[in-house]
PDB file of N, CA and C in Angstrom:
ATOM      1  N   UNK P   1      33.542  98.845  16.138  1.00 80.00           N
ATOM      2  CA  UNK P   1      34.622  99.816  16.146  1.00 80.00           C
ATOM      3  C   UNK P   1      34.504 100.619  14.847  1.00 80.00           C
ATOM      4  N   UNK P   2      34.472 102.289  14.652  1.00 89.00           N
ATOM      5  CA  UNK P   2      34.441 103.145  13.899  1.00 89.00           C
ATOM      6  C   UNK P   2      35.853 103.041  13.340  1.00 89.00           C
ATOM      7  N   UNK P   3      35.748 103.611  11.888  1.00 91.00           N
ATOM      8  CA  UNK P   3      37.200 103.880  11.486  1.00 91.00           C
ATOM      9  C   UNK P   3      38.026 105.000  11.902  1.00 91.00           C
ATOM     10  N   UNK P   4      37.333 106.054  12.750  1.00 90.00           N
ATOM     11  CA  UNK P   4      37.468 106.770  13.575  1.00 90.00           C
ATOM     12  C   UNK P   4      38.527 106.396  15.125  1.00 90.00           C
ATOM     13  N   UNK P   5      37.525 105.272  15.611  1.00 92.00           N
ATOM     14  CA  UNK P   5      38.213 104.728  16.470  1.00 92.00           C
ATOM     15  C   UNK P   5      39.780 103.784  16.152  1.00 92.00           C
ATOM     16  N   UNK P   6      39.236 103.390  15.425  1.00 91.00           N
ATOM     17  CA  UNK P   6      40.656 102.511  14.437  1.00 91.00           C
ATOM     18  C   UNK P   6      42.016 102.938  14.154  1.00 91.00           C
ATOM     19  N   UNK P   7      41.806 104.372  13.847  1.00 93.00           N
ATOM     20  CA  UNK P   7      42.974 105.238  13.558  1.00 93.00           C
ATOM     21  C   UNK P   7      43.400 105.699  14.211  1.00 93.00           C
ATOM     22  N   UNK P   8      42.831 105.985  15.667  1.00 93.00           N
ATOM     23  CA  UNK P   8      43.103 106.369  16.708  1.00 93.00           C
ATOM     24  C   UNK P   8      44.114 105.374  17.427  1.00 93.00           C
ATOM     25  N   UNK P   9      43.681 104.060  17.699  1.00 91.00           N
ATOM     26  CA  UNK P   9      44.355 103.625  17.892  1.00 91.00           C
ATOM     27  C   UNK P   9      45.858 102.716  17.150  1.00 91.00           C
ATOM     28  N   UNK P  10      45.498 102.892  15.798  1.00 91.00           N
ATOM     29  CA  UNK P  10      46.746 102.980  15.103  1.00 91.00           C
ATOM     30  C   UNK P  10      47.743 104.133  15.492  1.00 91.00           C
ATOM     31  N   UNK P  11      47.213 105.284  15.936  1.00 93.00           N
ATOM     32  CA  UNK P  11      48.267 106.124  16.085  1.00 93.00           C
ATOM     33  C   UNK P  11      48.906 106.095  17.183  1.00 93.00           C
ATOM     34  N   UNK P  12      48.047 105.770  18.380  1.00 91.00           N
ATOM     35  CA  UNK P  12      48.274 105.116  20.009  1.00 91.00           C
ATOM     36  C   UNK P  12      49.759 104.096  19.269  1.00 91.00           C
ATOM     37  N   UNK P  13      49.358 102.838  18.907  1.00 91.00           N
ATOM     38  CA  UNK P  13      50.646 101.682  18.760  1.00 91.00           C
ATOM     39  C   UNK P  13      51.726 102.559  17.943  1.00 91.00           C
ATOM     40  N   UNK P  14      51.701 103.212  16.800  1.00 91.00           N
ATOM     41  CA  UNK P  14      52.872 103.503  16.072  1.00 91.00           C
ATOM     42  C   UNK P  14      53.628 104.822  16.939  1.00 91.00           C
ATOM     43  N   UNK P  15      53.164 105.219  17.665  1.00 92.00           N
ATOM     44  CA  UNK P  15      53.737 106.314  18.542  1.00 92.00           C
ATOM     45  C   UNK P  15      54.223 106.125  19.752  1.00 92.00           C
ATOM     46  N   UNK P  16      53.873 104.649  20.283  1.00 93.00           N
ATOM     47  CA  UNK P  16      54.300 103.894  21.539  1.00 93.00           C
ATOM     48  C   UNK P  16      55.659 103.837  21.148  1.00 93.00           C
ATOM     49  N   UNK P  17      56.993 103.994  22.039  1.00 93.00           N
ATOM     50  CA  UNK P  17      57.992 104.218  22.125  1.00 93.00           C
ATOM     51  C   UNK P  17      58.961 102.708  22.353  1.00 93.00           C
ATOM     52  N   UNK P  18      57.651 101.963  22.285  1.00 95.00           N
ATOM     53  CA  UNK P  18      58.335 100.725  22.322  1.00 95.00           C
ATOM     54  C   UNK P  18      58.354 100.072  20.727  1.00 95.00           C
ATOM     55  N   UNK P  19      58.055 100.507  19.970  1.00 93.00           N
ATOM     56  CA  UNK P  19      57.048 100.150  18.681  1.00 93.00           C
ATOM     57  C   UNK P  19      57.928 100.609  18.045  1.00 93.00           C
ATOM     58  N   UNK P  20      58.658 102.142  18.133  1.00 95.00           N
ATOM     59  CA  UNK P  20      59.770 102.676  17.769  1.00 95.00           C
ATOM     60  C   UNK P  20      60.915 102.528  18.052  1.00 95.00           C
ATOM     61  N   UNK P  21      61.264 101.553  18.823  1.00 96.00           N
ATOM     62  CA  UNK P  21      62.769 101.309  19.634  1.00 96.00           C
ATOM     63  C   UNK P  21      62.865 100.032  18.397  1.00 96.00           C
ATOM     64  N   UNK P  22      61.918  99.211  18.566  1.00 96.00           N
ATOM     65  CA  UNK P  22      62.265  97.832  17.881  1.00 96.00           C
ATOM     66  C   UNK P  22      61.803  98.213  16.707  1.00 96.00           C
ATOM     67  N   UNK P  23      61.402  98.751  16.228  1.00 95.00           N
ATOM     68  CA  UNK P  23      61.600  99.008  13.921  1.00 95.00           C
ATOM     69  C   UNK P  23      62.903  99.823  13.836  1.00 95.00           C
ATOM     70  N   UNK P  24      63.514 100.946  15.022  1.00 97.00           N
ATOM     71  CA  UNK P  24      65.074 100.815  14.448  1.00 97.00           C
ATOM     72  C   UNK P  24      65.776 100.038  14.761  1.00 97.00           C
ATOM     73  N   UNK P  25      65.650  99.009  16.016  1.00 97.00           N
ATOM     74  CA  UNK P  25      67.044  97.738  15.987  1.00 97.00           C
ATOM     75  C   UNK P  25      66.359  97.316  14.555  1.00 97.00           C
ATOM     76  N   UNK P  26      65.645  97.062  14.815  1.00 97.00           N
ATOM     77  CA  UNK P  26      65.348  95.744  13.277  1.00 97.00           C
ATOM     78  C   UNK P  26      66.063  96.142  11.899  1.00 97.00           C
ATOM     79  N   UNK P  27      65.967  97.654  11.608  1.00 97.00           N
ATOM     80  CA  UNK P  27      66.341  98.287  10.805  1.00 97.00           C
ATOM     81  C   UNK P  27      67.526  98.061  10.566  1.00 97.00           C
ATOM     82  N   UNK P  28      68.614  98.701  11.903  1.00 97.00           N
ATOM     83  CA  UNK P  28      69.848  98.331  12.107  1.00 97.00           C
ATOM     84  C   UNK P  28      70.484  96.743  11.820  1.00 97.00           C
ATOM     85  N   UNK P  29      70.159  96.331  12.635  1.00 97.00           N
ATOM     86  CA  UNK P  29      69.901  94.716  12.534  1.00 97.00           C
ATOM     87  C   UNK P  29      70.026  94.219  10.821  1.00 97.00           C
ATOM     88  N   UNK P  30      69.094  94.326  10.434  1.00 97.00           N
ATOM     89  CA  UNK P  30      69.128  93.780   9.312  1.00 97.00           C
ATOM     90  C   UNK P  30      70.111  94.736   8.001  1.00 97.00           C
ATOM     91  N   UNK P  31      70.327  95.897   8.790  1.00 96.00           N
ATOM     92  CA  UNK P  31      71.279  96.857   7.719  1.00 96.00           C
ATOM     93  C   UNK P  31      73.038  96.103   7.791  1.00 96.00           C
ATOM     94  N   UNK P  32      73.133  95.630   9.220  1.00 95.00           N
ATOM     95  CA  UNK P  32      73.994  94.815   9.776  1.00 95.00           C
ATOM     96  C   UNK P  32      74.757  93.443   9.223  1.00 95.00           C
ATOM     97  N   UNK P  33      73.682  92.557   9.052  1.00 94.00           N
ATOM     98  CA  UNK P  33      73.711  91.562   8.458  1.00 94.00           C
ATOM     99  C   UNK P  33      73.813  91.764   6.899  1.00 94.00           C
ATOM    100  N   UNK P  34      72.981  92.534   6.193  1.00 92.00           N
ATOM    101  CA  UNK P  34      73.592  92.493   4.763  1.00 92.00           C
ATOM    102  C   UNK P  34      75.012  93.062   4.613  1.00 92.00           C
ATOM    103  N   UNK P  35      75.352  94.086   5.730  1.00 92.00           N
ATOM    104  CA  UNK P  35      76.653  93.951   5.243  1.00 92.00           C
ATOM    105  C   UNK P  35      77.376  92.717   5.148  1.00 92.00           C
ATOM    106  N   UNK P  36      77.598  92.215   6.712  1.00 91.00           N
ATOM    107  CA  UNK P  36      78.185  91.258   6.540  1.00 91.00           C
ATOM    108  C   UNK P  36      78.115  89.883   5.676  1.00 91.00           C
ATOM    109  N   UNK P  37      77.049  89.810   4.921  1.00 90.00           N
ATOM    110  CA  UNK P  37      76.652  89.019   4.042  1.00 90.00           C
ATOM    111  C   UNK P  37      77.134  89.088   2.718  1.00 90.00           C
ATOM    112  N   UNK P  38      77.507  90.711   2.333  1.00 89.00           N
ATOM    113  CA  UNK P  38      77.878  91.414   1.107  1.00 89.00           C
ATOM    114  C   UNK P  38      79.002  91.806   1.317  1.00 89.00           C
ATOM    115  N   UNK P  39      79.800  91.429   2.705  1.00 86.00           N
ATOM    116  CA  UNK P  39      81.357  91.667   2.724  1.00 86.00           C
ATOM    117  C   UNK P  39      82.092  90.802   2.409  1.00 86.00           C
ATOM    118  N   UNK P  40      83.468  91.374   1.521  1.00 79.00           N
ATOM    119  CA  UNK P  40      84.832  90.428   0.856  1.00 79.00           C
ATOM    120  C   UNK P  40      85.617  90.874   0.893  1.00 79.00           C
ATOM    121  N   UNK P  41      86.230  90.442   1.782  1.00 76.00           N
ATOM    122  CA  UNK P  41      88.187  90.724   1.990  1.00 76.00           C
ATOM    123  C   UNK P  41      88.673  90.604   0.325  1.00 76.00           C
ATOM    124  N   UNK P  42      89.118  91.893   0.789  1.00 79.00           N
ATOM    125  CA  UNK P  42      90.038  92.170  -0.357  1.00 79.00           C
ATOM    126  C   UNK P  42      91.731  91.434  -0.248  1.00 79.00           C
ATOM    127  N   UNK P  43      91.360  90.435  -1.699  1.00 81.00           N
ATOM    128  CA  UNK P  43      92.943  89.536  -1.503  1.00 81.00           C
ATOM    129  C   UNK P  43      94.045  90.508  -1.274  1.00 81.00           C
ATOM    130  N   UNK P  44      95.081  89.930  -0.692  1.00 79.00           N
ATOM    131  CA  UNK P  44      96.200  90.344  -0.014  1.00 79.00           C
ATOM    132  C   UNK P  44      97.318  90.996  -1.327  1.00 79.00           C
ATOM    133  N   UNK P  45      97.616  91.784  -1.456  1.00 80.00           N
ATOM    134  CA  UNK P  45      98.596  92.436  -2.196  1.00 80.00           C
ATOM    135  C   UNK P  45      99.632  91.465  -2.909  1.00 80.00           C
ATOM    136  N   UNK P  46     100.102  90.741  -3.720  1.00 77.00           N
ATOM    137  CA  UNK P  46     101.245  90.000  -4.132  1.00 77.00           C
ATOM    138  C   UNK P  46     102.382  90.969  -3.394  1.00 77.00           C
ATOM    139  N   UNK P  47     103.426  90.071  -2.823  1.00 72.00           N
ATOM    140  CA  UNK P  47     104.866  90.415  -2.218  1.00 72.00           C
ATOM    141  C   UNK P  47     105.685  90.290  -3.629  1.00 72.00           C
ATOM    142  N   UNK P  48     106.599  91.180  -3.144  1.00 68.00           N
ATOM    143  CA  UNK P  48     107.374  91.577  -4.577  1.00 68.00           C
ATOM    144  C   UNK P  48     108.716  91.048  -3.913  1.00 68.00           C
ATOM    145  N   UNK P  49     109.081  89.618  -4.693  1.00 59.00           N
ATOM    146  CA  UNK P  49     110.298  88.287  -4.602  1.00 59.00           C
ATOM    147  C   UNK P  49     111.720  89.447  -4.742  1.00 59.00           C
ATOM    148  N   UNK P  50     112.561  89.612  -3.907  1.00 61.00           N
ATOM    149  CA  UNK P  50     113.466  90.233  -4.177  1.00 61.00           C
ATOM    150  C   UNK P  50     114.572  89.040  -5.015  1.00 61.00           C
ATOM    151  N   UNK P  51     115.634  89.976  -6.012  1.00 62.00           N
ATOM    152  CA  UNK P  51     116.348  89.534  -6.752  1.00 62.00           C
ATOM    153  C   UNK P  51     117.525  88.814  -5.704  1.00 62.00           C
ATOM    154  N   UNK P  52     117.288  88.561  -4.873  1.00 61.00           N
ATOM    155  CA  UNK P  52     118.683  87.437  -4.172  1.00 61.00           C
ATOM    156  C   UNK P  52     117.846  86.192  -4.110  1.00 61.00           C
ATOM    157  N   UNK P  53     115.993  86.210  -3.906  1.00 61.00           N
ATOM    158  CA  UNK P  53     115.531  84.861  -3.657  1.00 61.00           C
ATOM    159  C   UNK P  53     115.457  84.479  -5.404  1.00 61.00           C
ATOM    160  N   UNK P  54     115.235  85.246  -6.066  1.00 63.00           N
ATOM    161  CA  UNK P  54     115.047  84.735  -7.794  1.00 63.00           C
ATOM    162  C   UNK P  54     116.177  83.960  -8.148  1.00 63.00           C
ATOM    163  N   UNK P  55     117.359  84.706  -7.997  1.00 65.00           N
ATOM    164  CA  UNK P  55     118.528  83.901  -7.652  1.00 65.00           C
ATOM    165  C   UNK P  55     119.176  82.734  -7.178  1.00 65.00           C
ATOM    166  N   UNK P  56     118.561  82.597  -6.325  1.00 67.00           N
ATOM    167  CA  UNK P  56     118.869  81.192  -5.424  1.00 67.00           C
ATOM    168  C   UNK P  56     117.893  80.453  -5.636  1.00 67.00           C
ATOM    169  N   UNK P  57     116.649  80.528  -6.358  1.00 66.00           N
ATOM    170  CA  UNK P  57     115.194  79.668  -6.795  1.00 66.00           C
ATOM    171  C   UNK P  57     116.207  79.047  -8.046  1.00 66.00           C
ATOM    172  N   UNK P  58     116.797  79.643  -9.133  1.00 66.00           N
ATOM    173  CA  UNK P  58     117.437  79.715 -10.335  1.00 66.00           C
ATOM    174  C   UNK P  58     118.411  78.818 -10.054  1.00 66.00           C
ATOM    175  N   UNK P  59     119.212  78.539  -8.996  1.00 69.00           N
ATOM    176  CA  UNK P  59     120.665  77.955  -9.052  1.00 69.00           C
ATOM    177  C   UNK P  59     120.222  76.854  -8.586  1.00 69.00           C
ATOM    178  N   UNK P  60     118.896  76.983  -7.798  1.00 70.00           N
ATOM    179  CA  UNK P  60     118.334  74.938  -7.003  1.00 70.00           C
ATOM    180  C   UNK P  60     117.865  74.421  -8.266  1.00 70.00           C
ATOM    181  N   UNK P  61     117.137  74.858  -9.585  1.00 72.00           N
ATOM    182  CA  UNK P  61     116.574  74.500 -10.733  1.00 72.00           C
ATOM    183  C   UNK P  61     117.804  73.909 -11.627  1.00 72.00           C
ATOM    184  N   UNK P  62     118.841  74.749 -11.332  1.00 70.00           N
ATOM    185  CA  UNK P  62     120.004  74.847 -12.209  1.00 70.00           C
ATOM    186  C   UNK P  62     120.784  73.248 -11.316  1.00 70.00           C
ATOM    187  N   UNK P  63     121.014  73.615 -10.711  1.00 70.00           N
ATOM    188  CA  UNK P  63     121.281  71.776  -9.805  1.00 70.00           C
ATOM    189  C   UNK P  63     120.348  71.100  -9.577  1.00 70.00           C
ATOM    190  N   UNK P  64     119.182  70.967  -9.888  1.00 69.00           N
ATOM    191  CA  UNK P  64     118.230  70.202 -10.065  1.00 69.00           C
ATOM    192  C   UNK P  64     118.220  69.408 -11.465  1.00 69.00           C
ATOM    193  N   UNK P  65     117.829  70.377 -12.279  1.00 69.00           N
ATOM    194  CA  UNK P  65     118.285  70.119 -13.908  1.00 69.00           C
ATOM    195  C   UNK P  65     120.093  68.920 -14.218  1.00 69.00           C
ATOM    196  N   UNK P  66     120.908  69.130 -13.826  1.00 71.00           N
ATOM    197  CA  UNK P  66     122.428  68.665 -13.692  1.00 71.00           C
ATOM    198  C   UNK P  66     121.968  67.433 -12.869  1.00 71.00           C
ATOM    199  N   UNK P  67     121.614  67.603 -11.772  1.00 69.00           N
ATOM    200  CA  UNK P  67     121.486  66.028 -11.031  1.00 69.00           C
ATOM    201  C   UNK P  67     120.239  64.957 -12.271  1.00 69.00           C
ATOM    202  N   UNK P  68     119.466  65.768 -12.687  1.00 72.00           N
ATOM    203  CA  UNK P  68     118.577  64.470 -13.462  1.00 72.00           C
ATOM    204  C   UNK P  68     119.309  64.367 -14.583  1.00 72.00           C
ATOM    205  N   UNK P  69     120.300  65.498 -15.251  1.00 71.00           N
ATOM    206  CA  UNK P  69     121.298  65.250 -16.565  1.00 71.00           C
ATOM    207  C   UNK P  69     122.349  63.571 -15.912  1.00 71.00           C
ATOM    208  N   UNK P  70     122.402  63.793 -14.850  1.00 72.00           N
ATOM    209  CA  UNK P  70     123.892  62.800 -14.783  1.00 72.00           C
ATOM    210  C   UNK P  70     122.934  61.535 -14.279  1.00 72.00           C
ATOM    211  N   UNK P  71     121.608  62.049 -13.961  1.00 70.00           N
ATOM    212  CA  UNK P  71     121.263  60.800 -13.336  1.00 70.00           C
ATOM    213  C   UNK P  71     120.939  59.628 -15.046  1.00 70.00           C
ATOM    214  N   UNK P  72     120.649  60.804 -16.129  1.00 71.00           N
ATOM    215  CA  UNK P  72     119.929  60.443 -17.153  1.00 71.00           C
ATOM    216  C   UNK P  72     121.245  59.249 -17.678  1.00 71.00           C
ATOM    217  N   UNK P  73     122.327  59.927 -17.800  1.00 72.00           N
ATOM    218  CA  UNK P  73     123.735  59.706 -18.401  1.00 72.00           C
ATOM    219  C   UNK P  73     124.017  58.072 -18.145  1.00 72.00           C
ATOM    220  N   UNK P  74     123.702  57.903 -16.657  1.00 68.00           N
ATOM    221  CA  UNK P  74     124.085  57.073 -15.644  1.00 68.00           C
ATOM    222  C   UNK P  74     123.246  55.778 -16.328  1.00 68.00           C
ATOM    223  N   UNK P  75     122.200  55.977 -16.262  1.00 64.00           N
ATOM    224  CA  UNK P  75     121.021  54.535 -16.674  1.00 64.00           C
ATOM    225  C   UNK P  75     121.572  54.630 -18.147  1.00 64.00           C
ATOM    226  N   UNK P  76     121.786  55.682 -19.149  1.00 57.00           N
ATOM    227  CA  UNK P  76     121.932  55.044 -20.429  1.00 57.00           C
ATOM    228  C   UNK P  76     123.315  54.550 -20.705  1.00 57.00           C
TER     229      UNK P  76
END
């Protein structure tokens, strides 16, 4: 086989339409997967605690605190 002939038929396979269908899935394909490989949910926004729950977090601490004061009182 000539290098003549050689190139010839290199150009025959790279111009076959089948040769070209599958180097762009592959392309795709693998453009595909690195995304998803290189994708990260972006954490969720912090919720902003409205001032009635700060409130009522404050007054269970605040009777929390008082029940271990009397419990303290009690044993000594």
């Amino acid at each position: 086989m000539s290098i003549n002939e050689f190139w010839e038929l290199c150009k025959l396979v790279l111009t076959d339409w089948r040769v070209i269908f599958i180097a762009i899935f592959f392309i795709v394909f693998t453009s595909l997967a690195g995304y998803v490989v290189k994708y990260k949910k972006k954490p969720p926004k912090p919720k902003k605690k409205s001032k009635l729950l700060d409130n009522m977090a404050a007054k269970k601490t605040e009777k929390k605190n008082e029940k271990d004061k009397e419990k303290e009182s009690e044993e000594s």
